[in-house]
Tab-separated table of C-alpha atoms and ligand atoms in Angstrom:
chain	number	residue	atom	x	y	z
A	648	MET	CA	-11.252	30.673	114.335
A	649	ILE	CA	-15.010	30.890	114.166
A	650	THR	CA	-16.671	29.803	110.942
A	651	ILE	CA	-20.316	30.233	109.980
A	652	ASP	CA	-22.108	28.752	107.001
A	653	ILE	CA	-25.673	28.829	105.815
A	654	ASP	CA	-27.085	25.581	104.457
A	655	LYS	CA	-28.741	26.963	101.332
A	656	ASN	CA	-30.636	23.705	100.746
A	657	THR	CA	-32.581	23.972	103.987
A	658	CYS	CA	-32.599	27.737	104.710
A	659	ILE	CA	-36.144	29.135	104.496
A	660	LYS	CA	-34.832	32.738	104.294
A	661	CYS	CA	-37.026	33.792	107.198
A	662	GLY	CA	-34.349	36.325	108.226
A	663	LYS	CA	-34.607	35.578	111.956
A	664	CYS	CA	-30.832	35.085	112.225
A	665	VAL	CA	-30.342	38.491	110.577
A	666	LYS	CA	-32.670	40.184	113.066
A	667	VAL	CA	-31.082	38.677	116.186
A	668	CYS	CA	-27.368	38.929	115.370
A	669	PRO	CA	-26.029	41.642	117.712
A	670	VAL	CA	-23.020	42.372	115.526
A	671	TYR	CA	-24.773	42.313	112.123
A	672	ILE	CA	-22.821	39.428	110.646
A	673	LEU	CA	-25.818	37.908	108.884
A	674	THR	CA	-27.317	39.898	106.076
A	675	GLN	CA	-30.355	39.750	103.806
A	676	GLU	CA	-30.965	42.206	100.985
A	677	SER	CA	-34.737	41.685	100.841
A	678	PRO	CA	-37.240	39.438	102.672
A	679	THR	CA	-36.942	36.650	100.108
A	680	SER	CA	-33.255	36.833	99.300
A	681	ALA	CA	-30.550	34.482	100.489
A	682	ILE	CA	-28.816	34.994	103.823
A	683	GLY	CA	-25.320	36.424	103.448
A	684	LEU	CA	-22.385	36.748	105.822
A	685	LYS	CA	-19.907	39.525	106.493
A	686	ASN	CA	-17.187	40.185	109.069
A	687	VAL	CA	-17.490	36.709	110.571
A	688	HIS	CA	-14.331	37.427	112.585
A	689	THR	CA	-16.386	39.856	114.735
A	690	CYS	CA	-18.751	37.080	115.860
A	691	ILE	CA	-19.155	37.022	119.685
A	692	ALA	CA	-20.385	33.425	119.613
A	693	CYS	CA	-23.640	34.185	121.392
A	694	GLY	CA	-25.354	31.493	119.331
A	695	HIS	CA	-28.477	33.562	118.674
A	696	CYS	CA	-28.345	32.821	114.934
A	697	VAL	CA	-28.244	29.089	115.640
A	698	ALA	CA	-30.899	29.210	118.352
A	699	SER	CA	-33.330	31.256	116.260
A	700	CYS	CA	-33.078	29.197	113.053
A	701	PRO	CA	-36.153	26.959	112.604
A	702	PRO	CA	-34.594	24.426	110.169
A	703	ASP	CA	-31.074	24.370	111.722
A	704	SER	CA	-29.546	25.938	108.633
A	705	VAL	CA	-26.931	28.042	110.425
A	706	ILE	CA	-23.796	25.938	110.682
A	707	HIS	CA	-21.643	27.565	113.354
A	708	SER	CA	-18.275	26.157	114.384
A	709	GLU	CA	-18.946	26.976	118.073
A	710	PHE	CA	-22.311	25.257	118.143
A	711	PRO	CA	-22.239	21.729	116.728
A	712	GLU	CA	-25.474	19.762	116.935
A	713	HIS	CA	-24.871	18.443	120.450
A	714	LYS	CA	-24.702	22.015	121.772
A	715	VAL	CA	-28.096	23.010	120.390
A	716	HIS	CA	-31.252	22.146	122.332
A	717	ALA	CA	-34.955	22.654	121.789
A	718	VAL	CA	-36.642	24.906	124.364
A	719	ASP	CA	-39.226	23.015	126.400
A	720	LYS	CA	-41.845	25.733	126.933
A	721	GLU	CA	-43.737	23.507	129.356
A	722	LYS	CA	-40.816	23.729	131.755
A	723	LEU	CA	-40.687	27.527	131.882
A	724	PRO	CA	-41.984	29.095	135.091
A	725	THR	CA	-44.993	31.367	134.885
A	726	PRO	CA	-44.540	35.084	135.664
A	727	GLU	CA	-46.355	34.424	138.961
A	728	GLN	CA	-43.860	31.686	139.814
A	729	VAL	CA	-40.928	33.957	138.988
A	730	PHE	CA	-42.415	36.682	141.185
A	731	GLU	CA	-42.980	34.224	144.009
A	732	LEU	CA	-39.371	33.044	143.794
A	733	CYS	CA	-38.118	36.653	143.850
A	734	ARG	CA	-40.386	37.483	146.793
A	735	THR	CA	-39.485	34.455	148.866
A	736	ARG	CA	-35.730	34.400	148.224
A	737	ARG	CA	-34.185	35.637	151.450
A	738	SER	CA	-30.727	35.706	152.979
A	739	ASN	CA	-31.709	33.161	155.610
A	740	ARG	CA	-28.750	32.957	157.996
A	741	ALA	CA	-30.119	30.293	160.357
A	742	PHE	CA	-28.150	27.268	159.262
A	743	LEU	CA	-28.112	23.554	159.897
A	744	SER	CA	-24.716	22.015	160.588
A	745	SER	CA	-25.162	19.484	157.761
A	746	PRO	CA	-23.342	20.073	154.466
A	747	VAL	CA	-25.046	21.320	151.316
A	748	PRO	CA	-25.479	18.297	149.025
A	749	THR	CA	-22.911	18.326	146.240
A	750	GLU	CA	-25.552	17.980	143.512
A	751	TYR	CA	-27.249	21.144	144.808
A	752	LEU	CA	-23.964	23.044	144.772
A	753	LYS	CA	-23.384	21.882	141.234
A	754	GLN	CA	-26.795	23.111	140.100
A	755	ILE	CA	-26.208	26.453	141.811
A	756	VAL	CA	-22.887	26.944	140.002
A	757	ASP	CA	-24.405	25.774	136.718
A	758	ALA	CA	-27.175	28.383	137.069
A	759	ALA	CA	-24.554	31.071	137.761
A	760	HIS	CA	-22.659	29.985	134.658
A	761	LEU	CA	-25.758	30.590	132.510
A	762	ALA	CA	-25.937	34.301	133.310
A	763	PRO	CA	-25.252	36.806	130.554
A	764	THR	CA	-21.797	38.372	130.290
A	765	ALA	CA	-20.740	41.587	128.582
A	766	SER	CA	-20.026	40.944	124.882
A	767	ASN	CA	-20.573	37.286	125.712
A	768	GLU	CA	-16.988	37.199	126.997
A	769	GLN	CA	-17.762	34.367	129.461
A	770	GLU	CA	-14.676	35.145	131.472
A	771	LEU	CA	-16.138	34.170	134.829
A	772	SER	CA	-14.509	31.464	136.890
A	773	PHE	CA	-15.939	29.899	140.004
A	774	THR	CA	-14.234	28.644	143.121
A	775	LEU	CA	-16.299	26.556	145.484
A	776	VAL	CA	-14.990	26.002	148.995
A	777	THR	CA	-16.504	23.379	151.285
A	778	ASN	CA	-13.352	22.449	153.179
A	779	PRO	CA	-14.045	23.493	156.818
A	780	GLU	CA	-10.454	24.578	157.432
A	781	LEU	CA	-10.430	26.799	154.341
A	782	LEU	CA	-13.811	28.269	155.289
A	783	LYS	CA	-12.340	29.240	158.651
A	784	GLN	CA	-9.393	30.808	156.892
A	785	ILE	CA	-11.678	32.890	154.672
A	786	SER	CA	-13.229	34.451	157.779
A	787	GLU	CA	-9.858	34.805	159.472
A	788	ILE	CA	-8.222	36.537	156.476
A	789	THR	CA	-11.216	38.876	156.213
A	790	ILE	CA	-10.942	39.811	159.887
A	791	GLU	CA	-7.160	40.220	159.751
A	792	THR	CA	-7.567	42.571	156.801
A	793	PHE	CA	-10.207	44.551	158.698
A	794	GLU	CA	-7.881	44.739	161.709
A	795	ALA	CA	-5.071	46.103	159.557
A	796	THR	CA	-7.470	48.590	157.945
A	797	VAL	CA	-8.803	49.808	161.299
A	798	LYS	CA	-5.270	50.102	162.654
A	799	MET	CA	-4.261	52.217	159.688
A	800	ALA	CA	-7.401	54.364	159.899
A	801	ASN	CA	-6.758	55.029	163.596
A	802	ASN	CA	-3.160	56.073	162.991
A	803	PRO	CA	-2.965	59.641	164.373
A	804	LEU	CA	-1.375	60.861	161.136
A	805	ILE	CA	-3.951	59.249	158.879
A	806	LYS	CA	-7.117	59.734	160.978
A	807	PRO	CA	-7.632	63.467	160.275
A	808	LEU	CA	-6.872	62.981	156.569
A	809	LEU	CA	-9.379	60.137	156.329
A	810	GLY	CA	-12.073	62.376	157.814
A	811	LEU	CA	-11.196	65.051	155.313
A	812	PHE	CA	-10.817	63.016	152.139
A	813	SER	CA	-13.016	60.012	152.782
A	814	PRO	CA	-15.677	60.755	155.414
A	815	GLU	CA	-17.638	57.705	154.271
A	816	ALA	CA	-14.682	55.381	154.918
A	817	LYS	CA	-14.222	56.991	158.342
A	818	LYS	CA	-17.876	56.345	159.162
A	819	GLY	CA	-17.391	52.654	158.313
A	820	ILE	CA	-14.587	52.111	160.828
A	821	PRO	CA	-16.795	51.637	163.958
A	822	HIS	CA	-18.797	49.061	162.004
A	823	LEU	CA	-15.647	47.130	161.117
A	824	GLU	CA	-14.553	47.352	164.762
A	825	SER	CA	-17.786	45.750	165.932
A	826	VAL	CA	-17.441	42.946	163.343
A	827	ILE	CA	-13.879	42.336	164.552
A	828	ASN	CA	-14.927	42.353	168.236
A	829	ARG	CA	-17.756	39.926	167.584
A	830	TYR	CA	-15.410	37.601	165.704
A	831	ARG	CA	-12.687	37.713	168.347
A	832	ASN	CA	-15.399	36.905	170.913
A	833	GLY	CA	-16.436	33.788	169.070
A	834	ARG	CA	-19.199	35.016	166.740
A	835	ASP	CA	-18.316	34.891	163.049
A	836	SER	CA	-20.521	37.341	161.179
A	837	ILE	CA	-18.333	36.952	158.083
A	838	LEU	CA	-19.456	33.463	157.088
A	839	ARG	CA	-21.895	32.756	159.937
A	840	GLU	CA	-20.873	29.095	159.937
A	841	ALA	CA	-21.890	28.582	156.330
A	842	LYS	CA	-20.901	25.204	154.913
A	843	ALA	CA	-19.802	26.421	151.495
A	844	VAL	CA	-18.574	29.564	149.827
A	845	LEU	CA	-18.809	30.261	146.123
A	846	LEU	CA	-16.422	32.914	144.852
A	847	ILE	CA	-16.921	34.406	141.396
A	848	HIS	CA	-13.863	35.870	139.688
A	849	THR	CA	-12.484	37.027	136.356
A	850	PRO	CA	-9.090	37.902	134.900
A	851	SER	CA	-8.138	41.379	136.152
A	852	THR	CA	-8.290	42.634	132.560
A	853	SER	CA	-12.020	41.954	132.360
A	854	ASN	CA	-13.948	45.160	131.596
A	855	PHE	CA	-17.250	44.105	133.109
A	856	GLY	CA	-16.062	41.548	135.657
A	857	LYS	CA	-18.043	42.999	138.534
A	858	GLN	CA	-21.267	43.277	136.581
A	859	ASP	CA	-20.888	39.804	135.078
A	860	ALA	CA	-20.126	38.281	138.475
A	861	ASN	CA	-23.101	39.895	140.167
A	862	LEU	CA	-25.497	38.787	137.454
A	863	ALA	CA	-24.131	35.266	137.867
A	864	TYR	CA	-24.595	35.638	141.605
A	865	GLN	CA	-28.268	36.403	141.239
A	866	ASN	CA	-28.854	33.401	138.979
A	867	ALA	CA	-27.147	31.283	141.615
A	868	SER	CA	-29.121	32.755	144.483
A	869	LEU	CA	-32.448	32.080	142.766
A	870	MET	CA	-31.361	28.531	142.023
A	871	ALA	CA	-30.294	28.115	145.667
A	872	GLU	CA	-33.686	29.345	146.822
A	873	SER	CA	-35.522	26.975	144.509
A	874	LEU	CA	-33.416	24.076	145.834
A	875	GLY	CA	-34.145	25.051	149.426
A	876	VAL	CA	-30.529	26.082	150.073
A	877	SER	CA	-29.788	29.189	152.160
A	878	GLN	CA	-27.385	31.790	150.856
A	879	PHE	CA	-26.171	35.266	151.578
A	880	TYR	CA	-23.849	37.634	149.755
A	881	THR	CA	-20.405	37.676	151.363
A	882	GLY	CA	-20.140	41.454	151.328
A	883	TYR	CA	-17.594	41.594	154.150
A	884	VAL	CA	-15.314	39.172	152.330
A	885	CYS	CA	-15.608	41.233	149.140
A	886	ILE	CA	-14.876	44.519	150.936
A	887	SER	CA	-11.813	43.040	152.599
A	888	ILE	CA	-10.569	41.743	149.223
A	889	GLY	CA	-10.642	45.373	148.072
A	890	PHE	CA	-8.588	46.446	151.108
A	891	ASP	CA	-6.019	43.664	150.908
A	892	LYS	CA	-3.135	44.622	148.669
A	893	LYS	CA	-1.397	41.306	149.438
A	894	LYS	CA	-4.313	39.347	147.939
A	895	LYS	CA	-4.194	36.798	150.744
A	896	LEU	CA	-7.521	35.185	149.913
A	897	ALA	CA	-6.740	34.844	146.204
A	898	LYS	CA	-3.377	33.316	147.106
A	899	LEU	CA	-4.934	30.903	149.581
A	900	LEU	CA	-7.304	29.603	146.929
A	901	ASN	CA	-4.954	29.900	143.934
A	902	ILE	CA	-7.253	32.411	142.310
A	903	GLU	CA	-5.711	34.537	139.596
A	904	GLY	CA	-7.320	37.816	138.652
A	905	LYS	CA	-10.087	39.536	140.595
A	906	ILE	CA	-12.705	38.145	142.955
A	907	HIS	CA	-15.897	40.159	142.431
A	908	ALA	CA	-18.652	38.368	144.294
A	909	GLY	CA	-19.110	35.686	146.886
A	910	MET	CA	-21.942	33.581	148.206
A	911	ALA	CA	-22.108	31.792	151.535
A	912	LEU	CA	-24.264	28.673	151.452
A	913	ALA	CA	-25.772	26.255	153.936
A	914	MET	CA	-28.927	24.255	154.507
A	915	PRO	CA	-31.517	26.290	156.397
A	916	ALA	CA	-32.460	25.427	159.970
A	917	PHE	CA	-36.022	26.341	158.936
A	918	LYS	CA	-37.825	28.116	156.128
A	919	PHE	CA	-39.557	31.454	156.430
A	920	PRO	CA	-43.330	30.907	156.303
A	921	LYS	CA	-43.888	34.540	155.271
A	922	TYR	CA	-42.325	37.276	153.242
A	923	VAL	CA	-42.405	40.983	153.977
A	924	ASP	CA	-42.736	43.876	151.578
A	925	ARG	CA	-39.778	45.918	150.449
A	926	GLN	CA	-39.850	49.687	150.817
A	927	ASP	CA	-42.062	51.393	148.273
A	928	ILE	CA	-40.583	51.223	144.811
A	929	ASP	CA	-38.852	54.342	143.482
A	930	LEU	CA	-39.754	54.183	139.806
A	931	THR	CA	-39.692	56.957	137.252
A	932	ILE	CA	-41.255	56.343	133.883
A	933	PHE	CA	-40.776	58.461	130.802
A	934	SER	CA	-43.260	57.406	128.155
B	1231	LIG	C1	-23.734	43.629	147.980
B	1231	LIG	C2	-24.320	42.888	149.160
B	1231	LIG	C3	-23.499	42.590	150.234
B	1231	LIG	C4	-23.997	41.867	151.320
B	1231	LIG	N1	-23.161	41.490	152.332
B	1231	LIG	C5	-23.616	40.691	153.329
B	1231	LIG	C6	-22.728	40.182	154.325
B	1231	LIG	O1	-21.518	40.419	154.314
B	1231	LIG	N2	-23.241	39.413	155.313
B	1231	LIG	C7	-24.581	39.109	155.370
B	1231	LIG	O2	-24.981	38.394	156.273
B	1231	LIG	N3	-25.441	39.546	154.410
B	1231	LIG	C8	-24.992	40.325	153.402
B	1231	LIG	N4	-25.845	40.765	152.402
B	1231	LIG	C9	-27.255	40.388	152.461
B	1231	LIG	C10	-28.155	41.591	152.727
B	1231	LIG	O3	-28.004	42.002	154.059
B	1231	LIG	C11	-29.579	41.181	152.402
B	1231	LIG	O4	-29.657	40.878	151.030
B	1231	LIG	C12	-30.570	42.270	152.728
B	1231	LIG	O5	-30.622	42.457	154.120
B	1231	LIG	C13	-31.962	41.932	152.220
B	1231	LIG	O6	-32.379	40.691	152.748
B	1231	LIG	P1	-32.795	39.466	151.823
B	1231	LIG	O7	-31.619	39.074	151.004
B	1231	LIG	O8	-33.195	38.406	152.806
B	1231	LIG	O9	-33.949	39.888	150.949
B	1231	LIG	C14	-25.366	41.483	151.335
B	1231	LIG	C15	-26.173	41.785	150.232
B	1231	LIG	C16	-25.656	42.461	149.163
B	1231	LIG	C17	-26.539	42.733	147.965
């Protein structure tokens, strides 16, 4: 059970904790009055009250001293640096055959773990695969699932119905067929010979699992870029997970719940010396 206390001897009554609490647990009648507490059981343990308190007067059971750290402003990237990282991050698929150093993988997962989650649920789990045999099996399971899907879609009884009820799915079938053909002819466009795969999953009861996982993904991909590690989103793997009622991949990797996002990783054969512009931004502003 979460407990929160205010150290009245050190509290300067600045009210910052009151302003930042998303669930209005901390209260203050007037700017100079003491900080009060209500409905502590609704606390989502985001730690904002602790992190915003100048004299460390918020005593929170989830955040003992060793879990509270001063922000080193000197270490923060400038807006220009953030832009440059966003511009230069690419899904570089030209890989070296060497493995991704373990300490890099760890930093990438740690960055993913820092992403925000809905209601601060922090339900994400991560599965990191570097075992070459398992990597092969990830591609193989993906392709087998595509083969079963294509077979079903081409069934003479189902084909006309698919066109009628899901024209988009029907349009995707030739694409899946070309991915399958490439794979069966020796070219794996599922993992592209990546040396690691990071899967991000949640319990199936999670309300915002997909959103949480994709935000974590983007943290990880920016960290990968800054470490000089190549990554791409394993969209094919994720689509096939959606098709596969038998949950073969989850079973292979002992994953319970739902896999929402996946990242293939490897060291780049070379770095891009340039970046190109995106399409023109489609932005509407109401001011
Ligand atoms: C949801 C999603 C799924 C993707 N799936 C794949 C994939 O299965 N294989 C692949 O090589 N790249 C995949 N990508 C990478 C995109 O093709 C890539 O992000 C896009 O072409 C833009 O290039 P950039 O990432 O280098 O900026 C995926 C990206 C996203 C966002």
